mmCIF file of C-alpha atoms in Angstrom:
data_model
loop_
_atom_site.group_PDB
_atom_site.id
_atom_site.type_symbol
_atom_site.label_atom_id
_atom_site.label_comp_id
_atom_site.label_asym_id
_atom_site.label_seq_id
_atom_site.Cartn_x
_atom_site.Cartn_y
_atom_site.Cartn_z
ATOM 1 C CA UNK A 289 -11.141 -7.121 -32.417
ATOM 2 C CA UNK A 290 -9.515 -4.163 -34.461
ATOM 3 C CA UNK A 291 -12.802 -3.560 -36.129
ATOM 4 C CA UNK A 292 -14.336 -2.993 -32.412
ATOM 5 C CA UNK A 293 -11.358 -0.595 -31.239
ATOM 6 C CA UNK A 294 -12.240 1.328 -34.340
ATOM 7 C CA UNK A 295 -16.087 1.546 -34.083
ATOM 8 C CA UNK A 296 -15.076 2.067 -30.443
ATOM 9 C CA UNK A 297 -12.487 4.789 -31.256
ATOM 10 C CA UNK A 298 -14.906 6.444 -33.982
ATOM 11 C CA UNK A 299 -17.465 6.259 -31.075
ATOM 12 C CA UNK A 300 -15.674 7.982 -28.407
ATOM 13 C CA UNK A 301 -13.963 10.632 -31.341
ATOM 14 C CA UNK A 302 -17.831 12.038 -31.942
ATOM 15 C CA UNK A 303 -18.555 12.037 -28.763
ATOM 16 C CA UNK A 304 -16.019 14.106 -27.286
ATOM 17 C CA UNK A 305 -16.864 16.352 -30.012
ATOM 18 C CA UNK A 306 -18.223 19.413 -28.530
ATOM 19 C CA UNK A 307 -21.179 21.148 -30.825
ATOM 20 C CA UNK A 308 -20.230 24.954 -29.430
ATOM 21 C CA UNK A 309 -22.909 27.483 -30.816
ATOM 22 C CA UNK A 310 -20.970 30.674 -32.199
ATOM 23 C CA UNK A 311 -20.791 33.273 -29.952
ATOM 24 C CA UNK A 312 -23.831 36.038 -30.251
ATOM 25 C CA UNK A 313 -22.872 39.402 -32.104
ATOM 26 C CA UNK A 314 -23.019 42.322 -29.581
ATOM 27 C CA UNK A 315 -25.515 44.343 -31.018
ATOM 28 C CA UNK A 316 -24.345 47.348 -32.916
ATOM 29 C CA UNK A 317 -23.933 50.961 -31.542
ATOM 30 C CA UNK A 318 -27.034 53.416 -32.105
ATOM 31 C CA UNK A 319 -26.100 55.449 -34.824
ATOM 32 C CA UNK A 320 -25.030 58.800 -34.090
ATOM 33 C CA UNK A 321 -27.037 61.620 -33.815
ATOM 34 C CA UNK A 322 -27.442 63.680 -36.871
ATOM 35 C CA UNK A 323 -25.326 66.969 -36.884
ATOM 36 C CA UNK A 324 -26.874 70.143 -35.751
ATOM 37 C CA UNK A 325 -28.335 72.969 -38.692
ATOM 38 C CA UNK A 326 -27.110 75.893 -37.615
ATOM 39 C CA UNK A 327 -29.899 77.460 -39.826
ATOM 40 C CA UNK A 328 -32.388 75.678 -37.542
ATOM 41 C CA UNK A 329 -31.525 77.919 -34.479
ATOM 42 C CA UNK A 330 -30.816 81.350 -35.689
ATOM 43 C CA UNK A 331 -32.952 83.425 -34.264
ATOM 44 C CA UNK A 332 -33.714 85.041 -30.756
ATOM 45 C CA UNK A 333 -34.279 82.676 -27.605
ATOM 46 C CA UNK A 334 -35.937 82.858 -24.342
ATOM 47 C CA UNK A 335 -33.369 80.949 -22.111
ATOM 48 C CA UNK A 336 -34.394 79.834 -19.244
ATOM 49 C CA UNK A 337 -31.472 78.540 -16.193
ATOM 50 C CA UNK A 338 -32.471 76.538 -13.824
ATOM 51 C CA UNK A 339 -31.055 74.435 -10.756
ATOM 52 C CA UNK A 340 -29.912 71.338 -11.032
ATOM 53 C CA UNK A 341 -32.784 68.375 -9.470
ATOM 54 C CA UNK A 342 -35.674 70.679 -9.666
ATOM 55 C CA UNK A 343 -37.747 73.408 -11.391
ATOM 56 C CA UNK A 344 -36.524 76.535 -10.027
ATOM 57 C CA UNK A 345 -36.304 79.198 -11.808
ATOM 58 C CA UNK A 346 -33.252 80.799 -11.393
ATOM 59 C CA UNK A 347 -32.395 83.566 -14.608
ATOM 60 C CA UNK A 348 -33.996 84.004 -17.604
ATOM 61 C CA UNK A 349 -32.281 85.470 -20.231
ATOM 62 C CA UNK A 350 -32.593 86.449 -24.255
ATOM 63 C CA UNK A 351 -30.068 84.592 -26.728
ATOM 64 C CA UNK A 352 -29.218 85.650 -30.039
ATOM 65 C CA UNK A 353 -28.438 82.800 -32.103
ATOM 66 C CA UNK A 354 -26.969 83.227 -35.876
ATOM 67 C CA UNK A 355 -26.252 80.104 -38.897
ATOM 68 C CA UNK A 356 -22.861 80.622 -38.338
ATOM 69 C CA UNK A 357 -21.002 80.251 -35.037
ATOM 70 C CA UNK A 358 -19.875 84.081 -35.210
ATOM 71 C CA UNK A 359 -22.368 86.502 -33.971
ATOM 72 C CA UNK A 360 -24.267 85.062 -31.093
ATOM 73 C CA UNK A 361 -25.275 87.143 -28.039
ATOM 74 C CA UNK A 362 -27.018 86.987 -25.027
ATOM 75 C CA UNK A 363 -28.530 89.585 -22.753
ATOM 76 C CA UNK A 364 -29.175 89.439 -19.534
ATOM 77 C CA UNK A 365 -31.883 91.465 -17.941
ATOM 78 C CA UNK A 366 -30.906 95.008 -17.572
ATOM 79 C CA UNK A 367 -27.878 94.431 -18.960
ATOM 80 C CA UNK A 368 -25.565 95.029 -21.941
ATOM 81 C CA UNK A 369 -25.874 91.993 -24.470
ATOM 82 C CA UNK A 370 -22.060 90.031 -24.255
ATOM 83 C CA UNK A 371 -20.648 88.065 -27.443
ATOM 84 C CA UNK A 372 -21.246 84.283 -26.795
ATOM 85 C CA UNK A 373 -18.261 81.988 -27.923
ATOM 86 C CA UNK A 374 -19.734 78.809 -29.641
ATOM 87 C CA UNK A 375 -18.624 75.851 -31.405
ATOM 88 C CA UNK A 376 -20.216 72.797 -32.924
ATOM 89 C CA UNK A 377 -19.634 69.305 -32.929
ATOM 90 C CA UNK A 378 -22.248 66.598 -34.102
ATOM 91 C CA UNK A 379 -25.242 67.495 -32.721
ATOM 92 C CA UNK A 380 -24.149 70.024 -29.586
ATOM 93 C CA UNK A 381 -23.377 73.942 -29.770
ATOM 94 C CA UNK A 382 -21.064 74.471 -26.801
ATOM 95 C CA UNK A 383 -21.016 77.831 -25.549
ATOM 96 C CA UNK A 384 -18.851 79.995 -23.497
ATOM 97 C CA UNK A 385 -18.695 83.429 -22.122
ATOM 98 C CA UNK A 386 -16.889 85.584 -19.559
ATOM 99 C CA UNK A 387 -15.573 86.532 -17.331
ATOM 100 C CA UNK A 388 -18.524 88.558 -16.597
ATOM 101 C CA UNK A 389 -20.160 90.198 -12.983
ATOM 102 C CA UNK A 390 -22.604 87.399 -12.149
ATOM 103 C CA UNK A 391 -26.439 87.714 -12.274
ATOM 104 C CA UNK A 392 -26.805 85.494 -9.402
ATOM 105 C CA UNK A 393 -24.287 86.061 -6.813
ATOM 106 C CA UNK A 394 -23.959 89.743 -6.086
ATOM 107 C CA UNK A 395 -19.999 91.003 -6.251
ATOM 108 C CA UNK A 396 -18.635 87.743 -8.308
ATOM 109 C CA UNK A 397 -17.409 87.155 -11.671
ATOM 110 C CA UNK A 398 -17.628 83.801 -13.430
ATOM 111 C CA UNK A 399 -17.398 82.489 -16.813
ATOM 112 C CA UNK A 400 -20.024 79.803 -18.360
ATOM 113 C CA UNK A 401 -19.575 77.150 -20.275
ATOM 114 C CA UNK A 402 -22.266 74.612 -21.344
ATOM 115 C CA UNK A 403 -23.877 72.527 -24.369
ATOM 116 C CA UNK A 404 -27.016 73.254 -26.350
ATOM 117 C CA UNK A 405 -29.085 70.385 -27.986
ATOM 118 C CA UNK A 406 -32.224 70.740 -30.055
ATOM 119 C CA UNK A 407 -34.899 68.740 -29.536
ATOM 120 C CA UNK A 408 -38.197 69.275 -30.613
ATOM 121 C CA UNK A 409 -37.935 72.553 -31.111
ATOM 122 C CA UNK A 410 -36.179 73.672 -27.717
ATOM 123 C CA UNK A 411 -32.412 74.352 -26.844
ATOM 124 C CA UNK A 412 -32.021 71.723 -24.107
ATOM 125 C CA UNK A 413 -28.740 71.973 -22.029
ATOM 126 C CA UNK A 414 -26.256 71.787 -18.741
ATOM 127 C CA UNK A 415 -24.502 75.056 -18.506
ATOM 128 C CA UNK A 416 -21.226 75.144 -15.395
ATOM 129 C CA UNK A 417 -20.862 78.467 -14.049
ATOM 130 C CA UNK A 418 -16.942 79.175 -12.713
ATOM 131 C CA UNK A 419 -17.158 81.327 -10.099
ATOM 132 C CA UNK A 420 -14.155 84.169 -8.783
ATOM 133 C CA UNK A 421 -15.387 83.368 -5.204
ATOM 134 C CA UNK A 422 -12.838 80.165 -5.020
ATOM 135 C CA UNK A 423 -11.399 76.995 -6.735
ATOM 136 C CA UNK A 424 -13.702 75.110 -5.886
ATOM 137 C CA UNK A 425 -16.691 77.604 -6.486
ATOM 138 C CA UNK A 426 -18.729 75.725 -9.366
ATOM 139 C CA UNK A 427 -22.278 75.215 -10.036
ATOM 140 C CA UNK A 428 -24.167 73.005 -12.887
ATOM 141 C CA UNK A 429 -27.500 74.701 -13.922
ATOM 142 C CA UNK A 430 -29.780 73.491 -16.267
ATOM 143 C CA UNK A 431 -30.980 75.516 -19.614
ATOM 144 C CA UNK A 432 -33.922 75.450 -21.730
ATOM 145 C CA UNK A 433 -34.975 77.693 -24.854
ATOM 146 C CA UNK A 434 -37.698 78.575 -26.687
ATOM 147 C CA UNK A 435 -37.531 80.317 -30.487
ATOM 148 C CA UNK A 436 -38.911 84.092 -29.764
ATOM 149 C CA UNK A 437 -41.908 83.959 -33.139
#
C-alpha cells in the first residue's frame, strides 16, 4: 500500500508539473539612424515650403548650408539673406530664425523653427512658423531641398 501512495504521489507530482515555454524576447529596437555629415549638405539649396496634407506650393526659398553649424543663410525672394540658427543631433539639423516680416502673411512677424533630414539626396523636413498675429497663431509647413549643382 505505501508503494502505491508513492507511485501515486510521484504520479500526481509530474503531473501537476506545468511545462511553461519561456517567454518570447521582444524584438530589439532598430538601430539608430546614423548621425548627419555636415560636409554632406554644405552647399546652396532650393527649399521648397509647402502646406501641410497636400502639394501646394507655398514659398520657395535659397538656403546656404556650411560643414559647420555657423554660417548658414537663407534668402528669401527679394529679400536680404538672414543668418539661420542650427544645431545637430543624430541625424536632424534643427533650424531657427526670426523674428522676421513674414513672406506669407502680409504685416506679420514670426519666427521658424523646424528639422532637416537627408535622405537620398534631399533636405526633407516639418518647419512651425510662430506668428505675431496671436498665441495661438501657428502653422506646420512642410520643406523639401534640392543641392543647387
Amino acid at each position: 500500500m505505501r508503494r502505491f501512495a508513492l507511485v501515486i504521489s510521484a504520479i500526481l507530482f509530474a503531473g501537476c508539473g506545468k511545462t511553461e515555454k519561456p517567454a518570447a524576447q521582444p524584438a530589439p529596437p532598430p538601430p539608430a539612424p546614423a548621425p548627419i555629415n555636415m560636409s554632406d549638405v554644405a552647399g546652396m539649396w532650393t527649399v521648397k515650403t509647402m502646406a501641410m496634407g497636400n502639394d501646394s506650393l507655398l514659398l520657395t526659398y535659397t538656403m546656404k548650408a556650411t560643414a559647420a553649424d555657423t554660417g548658414w543663410m537663407i534668402t528669401f525672394p527679394n529679400r536680404k539673406p538672414m543668418a539661420l540658427h542650427v544645431t545637430v543631433s543624430g541625424d536632424s539639423i534643427m533650424a531657427d530664425v526670426g523674428p522676421y516680416a513674414s513672406v506669407l502673411r502680409k504685416g506679420v512677424t514670426v519666427s521658424t523653427n523646424g528639422v532637416f533630414r537627408l535622405k537620398d539626396g534631399k533636405l526633407t523636413g516639418l518647419t512651425v512658423a510662430h506668428y505675431s498675429a496671436g498665441p495661438d497663431s501657428v502653422r506646420t509647413l512642410r520643406t523639401e531641398g534640392m543641392k543647387k549643382p
